[in-house]
């Protein structure tokens, strides 16, 4: 088992790699010996909002990044809002229920448009009170990027939420290179890491420290699972190699309660994949615990098993 001082030293090394890679996470030694990551070069709040212009198309409020204001993108989005004829540059991407995703190929890059669906007036009322699904996804992406974590760069957002007309709610992001963590675990995990000269132990250590840093910064993801993490296999093995997707449930608090941390960890560790052994999972929990504390890794694994596997077994028995 790895933990204690060795775990904290590796944690600092991971943060240094992240700083070298993206210039976001910069470890600073504060009086008293505590380590904290501060941000350089990534603005949030007003600075982030200043990068976008607001316009209106067919009653839909449309925020577009200043660098993507060309009529090429606006015309494509206008066609999607109006339900016009299909464009050869736009193709539909398979996704889960509750949303539609399109891939747009432009001369300067590839974009993804995610339309959020609303099932009945109850969900529309919730959106009017709590904010739309697209708005929450937008804020979640802004939050992660402002704290130095990787998430797809935001390009545009459209919103028209009303009980009188059909809701329009979408977010546009730039394409991010990488392989989904779930696919990586299913498709020759050891071989793919070996091609990059990475060891499985180092990979799991970096992932554990990245999730620990997320929680240490007071961020609860809410939808943390291997499908929602992209792994960049082209760069260094650092926290910047993990890109978080589907950030609509992200929220920041003063301190993430242990039960919510377990919920994130349960989502990440639920799939039964042969590439990850019980020893790998215990090592992951041990490394996570060395950064934030908590229960013994075996107790943590048992709690996560009780939270995720047993309810699914009961549901399968009923059906």
PDB file of C-alpha atoms in Angstrom:
ATOM      1  CA  UNK A   1       0.000   0.000   0.000  1.00  0.00           C
ATOM      2  CA  UNK A   2       1.121   3.494  -0.770  1.00  0.00           C
ATOM      3  CA  UNK A   3       0.182   6.446   1.382  1.00  0.00           C
ATOM      4  CA  UNK A   4       1.384   8.915   3.958  1.00  0.00           C
ATOM      5  CA  UNK A   5       4.338  11.091   3.050  1.00  0.00           C
ATOM      6  CA  UNK A   6       5.180   9.168  -0.140  1.00  0.00           C
ATOM      7  CA  UNK A   7       1.629   9.684  -1.384  1.00  0.00           C
ATOM      8  CA  UNK A   8       1.779  13.412  -0.665  1.00  0.00           C
ATOM      9  CA  UNK A   9       5.130  13.717  -2.450  1.00  0.00           C
ATOM     10  CA  UNK A  10       3.718  12.001  -5.540  1.00  0.00           C
ATOM     11  CA  UNK A  11       0.678  14.277  -5.283  1.00  0.00           C
ATOM     12  CA  UNK A  12       2.925  17.351  -5.476  1.00  0.00           C
ATOM     13  CA  UNK A  13       4.813  15.890  -8.437  1.00  0.00           C
ATOM     14  CA  UNK A  14       1.529  15.345 -10.294  1.00  0.00           C
ATOM     15  CA  UNK A  15       0.531  18.950  -9.686  1.00  0.00           C
ATOM     16  CA  UNK A  16       3.906  20.147 -10.987  1.00  0.00           C
ATOM     17  CA  UNK A  17       3.378  18.116 -14.167  1.00  0.00           C
ATOM     18  CA  UNK A  18      -0.061  19.666 -14.548  1.00  0.00           C
ATOM     19  CA  UNK A  19       1.464  23.141 -14.224  1.00  0.00           C
ATOM     20  CA  UNK A  20       4.079  22.383 -16.873  1.00  0.00           C
ATOM     21  CA  UNK A  21       1.456  20.951 -19.226  1.00  0.00           C
ATOM     22  CA  UNK A  22      -1.285  23.591 -19.111  1.00  0.00           C
ATOM     23  CA  UNK A  23      -0.055  26.392 -16.881  1.00  0.00           C
ATOM     24  CA  UNK A  24      -3.085  26.059 -14.583  1.00  0.00           C
ATOM     25  CA  UNK A  25      -2.202  24.228 -11.386  1.00  0.00           C
ATOM     26  CA  UNK A  26       0.724  25.852  -9.590  1.00  0.00           C
ATOM     27  CA  UNK A  27       1.631  24.280  -6.220  1.00  0.00           C
ATOM     28  CA  UNK A  28       2.557  26.916  -3.630  1.00  0.00           C
ATOM     29  CA  UNK A  29       3.988  26.200  -0.192  1.00  0.00           C
ATOM     30  CA  UNK A  30       2.121  28.304   2.354  1.00  0.00           C
ATOM     31  CA  UNK A  31       3.311  29.109   5.896  1.00  0.00           C
ATOM     32  CA  UNK A  32       2.863  26.043   8.064  1.00  0.00           C
ATOM     33  CA  UNK A  33       3.766  23.623   5.284  1.00  0.00           C
ATOM     34  CA  UNK A  34       0.335  23.281   3.648  1.00  0.00           C
ATOM     35  CA  UNK A  35       0.122  22.812  -0.106  1.00  0.00           C
ATOM     36  CA  UNK A  36      -2.519  24.567  -2.157  1.00  0.00           C
ATOM     37  CA  UNK A  37      -3.028  25.024  -5.896  1.00  0.00           C
ATOM     38  CA  UNK A  38      -3.546  28.532  -7.210  1.00  0.00           C
ATOM     39  CA  UNK A  39      -4.574  29.551 -10.692  1.00  0.00           C
ATOM     40  CA  UNK A  40      -2.617  31.407 -13.326  1.00  0.00           C
ATOM     41  CA  UNK A  41      -3.981  32.566 -16.634  1.00  0.00           C
ATOM     42  CA  UNK A  42      -7.519  31.135 -16.380  1.00  0.00           C
ATOM     43  CA  UNK A  43     -10.166  33.720 -15.624  1.00  0.00           C
ATOM     44  CA  UNK A  44     -13.620  32.984 -14.312  1.00  0.00           C
ATOM     45  CA  UNK A  45     -16.658  35.081 -13.539  1.00  0.00           C
ATOM     46  CA  UNK A  46     -16.582  38.515 -15.205  1.00  0.00           C
ATOM     47  CA  UNK A  47     -13.363  37.786 -17.087  1.00  0.00           C
ATOM     48  CA  UNK A  48     -14.905  34.644 -18.571  1.00  0.00           C
ATOM     49  CA  UNK A  49     -18.189  36.397 -19.376  1.00  0.00           C
ATOM     50  CA  UNK A  50     -16.327  39.173 -21.218  1.00  0.00           C
ATOM     51  CA  UNK A  51     -15.207  36.616 -23.808  1.00  0.00           C
ATOM     52  CA  UNK A  52     -18.791  36.044 -25.012  1.00  0.00           C
ATOM     53  CA  UNK A  53     -21.249  38.244 -26.892  1.00  0.00           C
ATOM     54  CA  UNK A  54     -25.015  37.994 -26.488  1.00  0.00           C
ATOM     55  CA  UNK A  55     -27.334  38.070 -29.479  1.00  0.00           C
ATOM     56  CA  UNK A  56     -30.862  36.862 -30.193  1.00  0.00           C
ATOM     57  CA  UNK A  57     -31.991  34.500 -32.945  1.00  0.00           C
ATOM     58  CA  UNK A  58     -35.696  33.610 -33.300  1.00  0.00           C
ATOM     59  CA  UNK A  59     -36.361  34.376 -29.655  1.00  0.00           C
ATOM     60  CA  UNK A  60     -33.369  32.317 -28.496  1.00  0.00           C
ATOM     61  CA  UNK A  61     -30.677  34.025 -26.451  1.00  0.00           C
ATOM     62  CA  UNK A  62     -27.357  33.042 -27.971  1.00  0.00           C
ATOM     63  CA  UNK A  63     -23.988  33.553 -26.303  1.00  0.00           C
ATOM     64  CA  UNK A  64     -21.027  33.086 -28.689  1.00  0.00           C
ATOM     65  CA  UNK A  65     -17.317  33.252 -27.959  1.00  0.00           C
ATOM     66  CA  UNK A  66     -15.732  36.267 -29.628  1.00  0.00           C
ATOM     67  CA  UNK A  67     -13.284  34.045 -31.503  1.00  0.00           C
ATOM     68  CA  UNK A  68     -16.165  32.078 -33.072  1.00  0.00           C
ATOM     69  CA  UNK A  69     -18.431  34.952 -34.069  1.00  0.00           C
ATOM     70  CA  UNK A  70     -18.180  34.272 -37.782  1.00  0.00           C
ATOM     71  CA  UNK A  71     -21.491  33.949 -39.589  1.00  0.00           C
ATOM     72  CA  UNK A  72     -20.520  30.387 -40.520  1.00  0.00           C
ATOM     73  CA  UNK A  73     -21.228  29.108 -36.992  1.00  0.00           C
ATOM     74  CA  UNK A  74     -24.141  31.482 -36.399  1.00  0.00           C
ATOM     75  CA  UNK A  75     -25.812  30.289 -39.585  1.00  0.00           C
ATOM     76  CA  UNK A  76     -25.473  26.641 -38.586  1.00  0.00           C
ATOM     77  CA  UNK A  77     -26.908  27.308 -35.135  1.00  0.00           C
ATOM     78  CA  UNK A  78     -29.729  29.353 -36.662  1.00  0.00           C
ATOM     79  CA  UNK A  79     -30.586  26.366 -38.852  1.00  0.00           C
ATOM     80  CA  UNK A  80     -30.638  24.026 -35.849  1.00  0.00           C
ATOM     81  CA  UNK A  81     -32.893  26.395 -33.908  1.00  0.00           C
ATOM     82  CA  UNK A  82     -35.334  26.724 -36.812  1.00  0.00           C
ATOM     83  CA  UNK A  83     -35.224  23.022 -37.672  1.00  0.00           C
ATOM     84  CA  UNK A  84     -34.116  23.763 -41.226  1.00  0.00           C
ATOM     85  CA  UNK A  85     -32.771  21.327 -43.833  1.00  0.00           C
ATOM     86  CA  UNK A  86     -29.774  19.187 -42.808  1.00  0.00           C
ATOM     87  CA  UNK A  87     -26.310  20.569 -43.459  1.00  0.00           C
ATOM     88  CA  UNK A  88     -23.583  18.199 -44.761  1.00  0.00           C
ATOM     89  CA  UNK A  89     -21.180  19.576 -42.153  1.00  0.00           C
ATOM     90  CA  UNK A  90     -23.477  18.456 -39.327  1.00  0.00           C
ATOM     91  CA  UNK A  91     -23.824  14.830 -38.266  1.00  0.00           C
ATOM     92  CA  UNK A  92     -25.668  13.267 -35.350  1.00  0.00           C
ATOM     93  CA  UNK A  93     -23.673  11.428 -32.690  1.00  0.00           C
ATOM     94  CA  UNK A  94     -25.156   8.507 -30.688  1.00  0.00           C
ATOM     95  CA  UNK A  95     -25.779   9.494 -27.087  1.00  0.00           C
ATOM     96  CA  UNK A  96     -27.883   8.647 -24.052  1.00  0.00           C
ATOM     97  CA  UNK A  97     -31.525   9.548 -23.540  1.00  0.00           C
ATOM     98  CA  UNK A  98     -32.316  13.086 -22.508  1.00  0.00           C
ATOM     99  CA  UNK A  99     -30.091  14.817 -25.050  1.00  0.00           C
ATOM    100  CA  UNK A 100     -29.118  15.006 -28.720  1.00  0.00           C
ATOM    101  CA  UNK A 101     -25.528  15.561 -29.788  1.00  0.00           C
ATOM    102  CA  UNK A 102     -24.297  16.803 -33.172  1.00  0.00           C
ATOM    103  CA  UNK A 103     -20.784  17.057 -34.566  1.00  0.00           C
ATOM    104  CA  UNK A 104     -20.045  20.152 -36.675  1.00  0.00           C
ATOM    105  CA  UNK A 105     -16.979  20.208 -38.919  1.00  0.00           C
ATOM    106  CA  UNK A 106     -15.770  23.718 -39.703  1.00  0.00           C
ATOM    107  CA  UNK A 107     -12.621  24.960 -41.372  1.00  0.00           C
ATOM    108  CA  UNK A 108     -11.046  26.019 -38.078  1.00  0.00           C
ATOM    109  CA  UNK A 109     -12.001  22.946 -36.060  1.00  0.00           C
ATOM    110  CA  UNK A 110     -14.614  20.444 -34.921  1.00  0.00           C
ATOM    111  CA  UNK A 111     -17.399  21.422 -32.533  1.00  0.00           C
ATOM    112  CA  UNK A 112     -19.996  19.446 -30.600  1.00  0.00           C
ATOM    113  CA  UNK A 113     -23.526  20.720 -29.991  1.00  0.00           C
ATOM    114  CA  UNK A 114     -25.454  19.133 -27.136  1.00  0.00           C
ATOM    115  CA  UNK A 115     -29.214  19.768 -27.083  1.00  0.00           C
ATOM    116  CA  UNK A 116     -30.928  19.094 -23.757  1.00  0.00           C
ATOM    117  CA  UNK A 117     -34.419  17.582 -23.877  1.00  0.00           C
ATOM    118  CA  UNK A 118     -37.275  18.369 -21.491  1.00  0.00           C
ATOM    119  CA  UNK A 119     -39.899  15.747 -20.712  1.00  0.00           C
ATOM    120  CA  UNK A 120     -43.026  17.693 -19.901  1.00  0.00           C
ATOM    121  CA  UNK A 121     -43.881  20.985 -18.196  1.00  0.00           C
ATOM    122  CA  UNK A 122     -42.557  19.876 -14.789  1.00  0.00           C
ATOM    123  CA  UNK A 123     -38.970  19.848 -16.058  1.00  0.00           C
ATOM    124  CA  UNK A 124     -39.533  23.221 -17.734  1.00  0.00           C
ATOM    125  CA  UNK A 125     -40.725  24.718 -14.438  1.00  0.00           C
ATOM    126  CA  UNK A 126     -37.652  23.301 -12.694  1.00  0.00           C
ATOM    127  CA  UNK A 127     -35.464  24.905 -15.358  1.00  0.00           C
ATOM    128  CA  UNK A 128     -37.166  28.263 -14.821  1.00  0.00           C
ATOM    129  CA  UNK A 129     -36.489  28.028 -11.075  1.00  0.00           C
ATOM    130  CA  UNK A 130     -33.079  26.344 -10.895  1.00  0.00           C
ATOM    131  CA  UNK A 131     -31.631  27.312 -14.263  1.00  0.00           C
ATOM    132  CA  UNK A 132     -31.726  25.317 -17.477  1.00  0.00           C
ATOM    133  CA  UNK A 133     -29.765  22.109 -18.014  1.00  0.00           C
ATOM    134  CA  UNK A 134     -27.538  23.865 -20.518  1.00  0.00           C
ATOM    135  CA  UNK A 135     -26.925  26.727 -18.120  1.00  0.00           C
ATOM    136  CA  UNK A 136     -25.857  24.317 -15.369  1.00  0.00           C
ATOM    137  CA  UNK A 137     -23.571  22.443 -17.781  1.00  0.00           C
ATOM    138  CA  UNK A 138     -22.089  25.782 -18.869  1.00  0.00           C
ATOM    139  CA  UNK A 139     -21.462  26.860 -15.274  1.00  0.00           C
ATOM    140  CA  UNK A 140     -19.944  23.470 -14.438  1.00  0.00           C
ATOM    141  CA  UNK A 141     -17.501  23.716 -17.327  1.00  0.00           C
ATOM    142  CA  UNK A 142     -16.580  27.277 -16.363  1.00  0.00           C
ATOM    143  CA  UNK A 143     -16.043  26.207 -12.759  1.00  0.00           C
ATOM    144  CA  UNK A 144     -13.687  23.362 -13.637  1.00  0.00           C
ATOM    145  CA  UNK A 145     -11.682  25.431 -16.104  1.00  0.00           C
ATOM    146  CA  UNK A 146     -11.380  28.343 -13.670  1.00  0.00           C
ATOM    147  CA  UNK A 147      -9.923  25.941 -11.084  1.00  0.00           C
ATOM    148  CA  UNK A 148      -7.393  24.569 -13.561  1.00  0.00           C
ATOM    149  CA  UNK A 149      -9.040  21.251 -14.432  1.00  0.00           C
ATOM    150  CA  UNK A 150      -9.491  20.112 -18.016  1.00  0.00           C
ATOM    151  CA  UNK A 151     -12.910  20.303 -19.651  1.00  0.00           C
ATOM    152  CA  UNK A 152     -13.955  21.018 -23.258  1.00  0.00           C
ATOM    153  CA  UNK A 153     -13.500  24.710 -24.175  1.00  0.00           C
ATOM    154  CA  UNK A 154     -16.838  26.528 -24.297  1.00  0.00           C
ATOM    155  CA  UNK A 155     -17.853  28.081 -27.612  1.00  0.00           C
ATOM    156  CA  UNK A 156     -21.545  28.991 -27.454  1.00  0.00           C
ATOM    157  CA  UNK A 157     -24.784  28.494 -25.571  1.00  0.00           C
ATOM    158  CA  UNK A 158     -28.410  28.912 -26.620  1.00  0.00           C
ATOM    159  CA  UNK A 159     -31.453  29.191 -24.376  1.00  0.00           C
ATOM    160  CA  UNK A 160     -35.197  29.696 -24.682  1.00  0.00           C
ATOM    161  CA  UNK A 161     -37.096  28.259 -21.734  1.00  0.00           C
ATOM    162  CA  UNK A 162     -40.822  28.975 -21.658  1.00  0.00           C
ATOM    163  CA  UNK A 163     -44.076  27.180 -20.904  1.00  0.00           C
ATOM    164  CA  UNK A 164     -45.603  28.696 -24.049  1.00  0.00           C
ATOM    165  CA  UNK A 165     -43.089  27.470 -26.638  1.00  0.00           C
ATOM    166  CA  UNK A 166     -40.917  24.399 -27.137  1.00  0.00           C
ATOM    167  CA  UNK A 167     -37.739  24.704 -25.031  1.00  0.00           C
ATOM    168  CA  UNK A 168     -34.446  25.342 -26.799  1.00  0.00           C
ATOM    169  CA  UNK A 169     -31.400  24.610 -24.670  1.00  0.00           C
ATOM    170  CA  UNK A 170     -27.960  23.698 -26.012  1.00  0.00           C
ATOM    171  CA  UNK A 171     -24.238  24.078 -25.377  1.00  0.00           C
ATOM    172  CA  UNK A 172     -21.464  24.154 -27.993  1.00  0.00           C
ATOM    173  CA  UNK A 173     -17.932  23.043 -27.103  1.00  0.00           C
ATOM    174  CA  UNK A 174     -14.709  22.438 -28.968  1.00  0.00           C
ATOM    175  CA  UNK A 175     -13.695  18.860 -29.689  1.00  0.00           C
ATOM    176  CA  UNK A 176     -11.099  17.460 -27.294  1.00  0.00           C
ATOM    177  CA  UNK A 177      -8.688  14.731 -28.334  1.00  0.00           C
ATOM    178  CA  UNK A 178      -8.598  11.654 -26.185  1.00  0.00           C
ATOM    179  CA  UNK A 179     -10.147   8.297 -25.424  1.00  0.00           C
ATOM    180  CA  UNK A 180     -12.952   7.755 -22.943  1.00  0.00           C
ATOM    181  CA  UNK A 181     -11.695   6.107 -19.785  1.00  0.00           C
ATOM    182  CA  UNK A 182     -14.312   3.353 -20.061  1.00  0.00           C
ATOM    183  CA  UNK A 183     -13.204   2.505 -23.591  1.00  0.00           C
ATOM    184  CA  UNK A 184      -9.562   2.577 -22.520  1.00  0.00           C
ATOM    185  CA  UNK A 185     -10.286   0.131 -19.694  1.00  0.00           C
ATOM    186  CA  UNK A 186     -12.184  -2.180 -22.028  1.00  0.00           C
ATOM    187  CA  UNK A 187      -9.872  -1.985 -25.025  1.00  0.00           C
ATOM    188  CA  UNK A 188      -6.404  -3.297 -24.204  1.00  0.00           C
ATOM    189  CA  UNK A 189      -5.761  -1.133 -21.151  1.00  0.00           C
ATOM    190  CA  UNK A 190      -2.271  -2.468 -20.430  1.00  0.00           C
ATOM    191  CA  UNK A 191      -1.239  -2.461 -24.102  1.00  0.00           C
ATOM    192  CA  UNK A 192      -2.371   1.123 -24.687  1.00  0.00           C
ATOM    193  CA  UNK A 193      -0.522   2.330 -21.598  1.00  0.00           C
ATOM    194  CA  UNK A 194       2.559   0.354 -22.625  1.00  0.00           C
ATOM    195  CA  UNK A 195       2.589   2.116 -25.996  1.00  0.00           C
ATOM    196  CA  UNK A 196       2.906   5.419 -24.124  1.00  0.00           C
ATOM    197  CA  UNK A 197       5.488   4.070 -21.685  1.00  0.00           C
ATOM    198  CA  UNK A 198       3.030   4.437 -18.793  1.00  0.00           C
ATOM    199  CA  UNK A 199       2.609   1.923 -15.978  1.00  0.00           C
ATOM    200  CA  UNK A 200      -0.855   1.034 -14.727  1.00  0.00           C
ATOM    201  CA  UNK A 201       0.164   1.873 -11.164  1.00  0.00           C
ATOM    202  CA  UNK A 202       1.286   5.385 -12.191  1.00  0.00           C
ATOM    203  CA  UNK A 203      -1.887   5.891 -14.213  1.00  0.00           C
ATOM    204  CA  UNK A 204      -4.154   4.979 -11.283  1.00  0.00           C
ATOM    205  CA  UNK A 205      -2.053   7.118  -8.934  1.00  0.00           C
ATOM    206  CA  UNK A 206      -2.455  10.183 -11.150  1.00  0.00           C
ATOM    207  CA  UNK A 207      -6.193   9.574 -11.517  1.00  0.00           C
ATOM    208  CA  UNK A 208      -6.600   9.181  -7.738  1.00  0.00           C
ATOM    209  CA  UNK A 209      -4.699  12.400  -7.060  1.00  0.00           C
ATOM    210  CA  UNK A 210      -6.719  14.278  -9.699  1.00  0.00           C
ATOM    211  CA  UNK A 211     -10.029  13.234  -8.113  1.00  0.00           C
ATOM    212  CA  UNK A 212      -8.645  14.040  -4.651  1.00  0.00           C
ATOM    213  CA  UNK A 213      -7.632  17.516  -5.830  1.00  0.00           C
ATOM    214  CA  UNK A 214     -11.109  18.023  -7.295  1.00  0.00           C
ATOM    215  CA  UNK A 215     -12.688  17.256  -3.920  1.00  0.00           C
ATOM    216  CA  UNK A 216     -10.059  19.179  -1.985  1.00  0.00           C
ATOM    217  CA  UNK A 217     -10.972  22.274  -3.983  1.00  0.00           C
ATOM    218  CA  UNK A 218     -14.569  21.806  -2.819  1.00  0.00           C
ATOM    219  CA  UNK A 219     -15.976  20.504  -6.122  1.00  0.00           C
ATOM    220  CA  UNK A 220     -18.547  17.714  -6.222  1.00  0.00           C
ATOM    221  CA  UNK A 221     -18.896  16.458  -9.792  1.00  0.00           C
ATOM    222  CA  UNK A 222     -22.122  14.487  -9.403  1.00  0.00           C
ATOM    223  CA  UNK A 223     -21.720  12.445 -12.595  1.00  0.00           C
ATOM    224  CA  UNK A 224     -18.204  11.090 -12.257  1.00  0.00           C
ATOM    225  CA  UNK A 225     -17.938   7.835 -14.183  1.00  0.00           C
ATOM    226  CA  UNK A 226     -15.491   6.362 -16.727  1.00  0.00           C
ATOM    227  CA  UNK A 227     -17.715   7.447 -19.620  1.00  0.00           C
ATOM    228  CA  UNK A 228     -17.403  11.105 -18.611  1.00  0.00           C
ATOM    229  CA  UNK A 229     -13.600  11.238 -18.471  1.00  0.00           C
ATOM    230  CA  UNK A 230     -11.454  11.628 -21.573  1.00  0.00           C
ATOM    231  CA  UNK A 231      -7.821  10.528 -21.352  1.00  0.00           C
ATOM    232  CA  UNK A 232      -5.298  12.390 -23.496  1.00  0.00           C
ATOM    233  CA  UNK A 233      -2.790   9.751 -24.573  1.00  0.00           C
ATOM    234  CA  UNK A 234      -0.605  12.198 -26.500  1.00  0.00           C
ATOM    235  CA  UNK A 235       0.853  14.263 -23.648  1.00  0.00           C
ATOM    236  CA  UNK A 236       2.418  13.650 -20.249  1.00  0.00           C
ATOM    237  CA  UNK A 237       0.794  11.556 -17.549  1.00  0.00           C
ATOM    238  CA  UNK A 238      -0.455  14.381 -15.320  1.00  0.00           C
ATOM    239  CA  UNK A 239      -3.788  15.712 -13.981  1.00  0.00           C
ATOM    240  CA  UNK A 240      -4.132  17.678 -17.227  1.00  0.00           C
ATOM    241  CA  UNK A 241      -4.435  14.370 -19.116  1.00  0.00           C
ATOM    242  CA  UNK A 242      -7.934  13.818 -17.661  1.00  0.00           C
ATOM    243  CA  UNK A 243     -10.713  15.886 -19.230  1.00  0.00           C
ATOM    244  CA  UNK A 244     -14.087  15.979 -17.435  1.00  0.00           C
ATOM    245  CA  UNK A 245     -17.301  15.788 -19.492  1.00  0.00           C
ATOM    246  CA  UNK A 246     -21.017  16.250 -18.686  1.00  0.00           C
ATOM    247  CA  UNK A 247     -20.415  18.760 -15.917  1.00  0.00           C
ATOM    248  CA  UNK A 248     -24.024  19.838 -15.399  1.00  0.00           C
ATOM    249  CA  UNK A 249     -24.155  18.542 -11.822  1.00  0.00           C
ATOM    250  CA  UNK A 250     -20.868  20.123 -10.742  1.00  0.00           C
ATOM    251  CA  UNK A 251     -21.093  22.431  -7.787  1.00  0.00           C
ATOM    252  CA  UNK A 252     -18.607  23.979  -5.437  1.00  0.00           C
ATOM    253  CA  UNK A 253     -18.950  24.106  -1.680  1.00  0.00           C
ATOM    254  CA  UNK A 254     -16.761  24.976   1.256  1.00  0.00           C
ATOM    255  CA  UNK A 255     -16.101  21.304   1.945  1.00  0.00           C
ATOM    256  CA  UNK A 256     -17.382  18.257   0.075  1.00  0.00           C
ATOM    257  CA  UNK A 257     -19.108  15.948   2.601  1.00  0.00           C
ATOM    258  CA  UNK A 258     -17.760  12.429   2.849  1.00  0.00           C
ATOM    259  CA  UNK A 259     -21.028  10.916   1.589  1.00  0.00           C
ATOM    260  CA  UNK A 260     -20.803  12.992  -1.618  1.00  0.00           C
ATOM    261  CA  UNK A 261     -17.160  12.087  -2.088  1.00  0.00           C
ATOM    262  CA  UNK A 262     -18.167   8.431  -1.801  1.00  0.00           C
ATOM    263  CA  UNK A 263     -20.880   8.997  -4.392  1.00  0.00           C
ATOM    264  CA  UNK A 264     -18.331  10.329  -6.887  1.00  0.00           C
ATOM    265  CA  UNK A 265     -15.949   7.466  -6.115  1.00  0.00           C
ATOM    266  CA  UNK A 266     -18.757   4.919  -6.471  1.00  0.00           C
ATOM    267  CA  UNK A 267     -19.595   6.216  -9.937  1.00  0.00           C
ATOM    268  CA  UNK A 268     -15.956   6.037 -10.957  1.00  0.00           C
ATOM    269  CA  UNK A 269     -15.342   2.546  -9.543  1.00  0.00           C
ATOM    270  CA  UNK A 270     -18.617   0.824 -10.339  1.00  0.00           C
ATOM    271  CA  UNK A 271     -17.904  -0.902 -13.689  1.00  0.00           C
ATOM    272  CA  UNK A 272     -16.662  -4.459 -13.364  1.00  0.00           C
ATOM    273  CA  UNK A 273     -13.810  -4.456 -15.825  1.00  0.00           C
ATOM    274  CA  UNK A 274     -11.185  -7.223 -15.982  1.00  0.00           C
ATOM    275  CA  UNK A 275      -8.407  -4.664 -16.541  1.00  0.00           C
ATOM    276  CA  UNK A 276      -8.870  -3.324 -12.979  1.00  0.00           C
ATOM    277  CA  UNK A 277      -8.304  -5.810 -10.167  1.00  0.00           C
ATOM    278  CA  UNK A 278      -9.383  -5.591  -6.538  1.00  0.00           C
ATOM    279  CA  UNK A 279      -5.793  -4.741  -5.627  1.00  0.00           C
ATOM    280  CA  UNK A 280      -5.850  -1.863  -8.131  1.00  0.00           C
ATOM    281  CA  UNK A 281      -9.033  -0.491  -6.562  1.00  0.00           C
ATOM    282  CA  UNK A 282      -7.630  -0.739  -3.035  1.00  0.00           C
ATOM    283  CA  UNK A 283      -4.463   1.027  -4.166  1.00  0.00           C
ATOM    284  CA  UNK A 284      -6.608   3.758  -5.750  1.00  0.00           C
ATOM    285  CA  UNK A 285      -8.558   4.265  -2.495  1.00  0.00           C
ATOM    286  CA  UNK A 286      -5.343   4.238  -0.462  1.00  0.00           C
ATOM    287  CA  UNK A 287      -3.808   6.973  -2.616  1.00  0.00           C
ATOM    288  CA  UNK A 288      -7.004   9.018  -2.497  1.00  0.00           C
ATOM    289  CA  UNK A 289      -7.128   8.638   1.288  1.00  0.00           C
ATOM    290  CA  UNK A 290      -3.486   9.765   1.631  1.00  0.00           C
ATOM    291  CA  UNK A 291      -4.528  13.145   0.190  1.00  0.00           C
ATOM    292  CA  UNK A 292      -7.878  13.778   1.881  1.00  0.00           C
ATOM    293  CA  UNK A 293      -8.182  11.249   4.680  1.00  0.00           C
ATOM    294  CA  UNK A 294     -11.239   9.125   5.287  1.00  0.00           C
ATOM    295  CA  UNK A 295     -11.907   5.513   6.123  1.00  0.00           C
ATOM    296  CA  UNK A 296      -9.553   2.597   5.669  1.00  0.00           C
ATOM    297  CA  UNK A 297      -9.360   1.661   1.950  1.00  0.00           C
ATOM    298  CA  UNK A 298     -11.076  -1.685   2.601  1.00  0.00           C
ATOM    299  CA  UNK A 299     -13.902   0.037   4.479  1.00  0.00           C
ATOM    300  CA  UNK A 300     -14.166   2.585   1.678  1.00  0.00           C
ATOM    301  CA  UNK A 301     -14.385  -0.180  -0.922  1.00  0.00           C
ATOM    302  CA  UNK A 302     -17.095  -1.926   1.121  1.00  0.00           C
ATOM    303  CA  UNK A 303     -19.131   1.278   1.412  1.00  0.00           C
ATOM    304  CA  UNK A 304     -18.903   1.831  -2.333  1.00  0.00           C
ATOM    305  CA  UNK A 305     -19.892  -1.788  -3.001  1.00  0.00           C
ATOM    306  CA  UNK A 306     -22.944  -1.399  -0.770  1.00  0.00           C
ATOM    307  CA  UNK A 307     -23.851   1.872  -2.467  1.00  0.00           C
ATOM    308  CA  UNK A 308     -23.562   0.770  -6.091  1.00  0.00           C
ATOM    309  CA  UNK A 309     -23.604  -3.001  -6.594  1.00  0.00           C
ATOM    310  CA  UNK A 310     -26.230  -4.239  -4.150  1.00  0.00           C
ATOM    311  CA  UNK A 311     -29.061  -1.890  -5.274  1.00  0.00           C
ATOM    312  CA  UNK A 312     -28.471  -2.927  -8.883  1.00  0.00           C
ATOM    313  CA  UNK A 313     -28.627  -6.596  -7.912  1.00  0.00           C
ATOM    314  CA  UNK A 314     -31.957  -6.046  -6.151  1.00  0.00           C
ATOM    315  CA  UNK A 315     -33.285  -4.205  -9.197  1.00  0.00           C
ATOM    316  CA  UNK A 316     -32.160  -7.030 -11.512  1.00  0.00           C
ATOM    317  CA  UNK A 317     -33.866  -9.587  -9.247  1.00  0.00           C
ATOM    318  CA  UNK A 318     -37.168  -7.692  -9.405  1.00  0.00           C
ATOM    319  CA  UNK A 319     -37.109  -7.508 -13.186  1.00  0.00           C
TER     320      UNK A 319
END
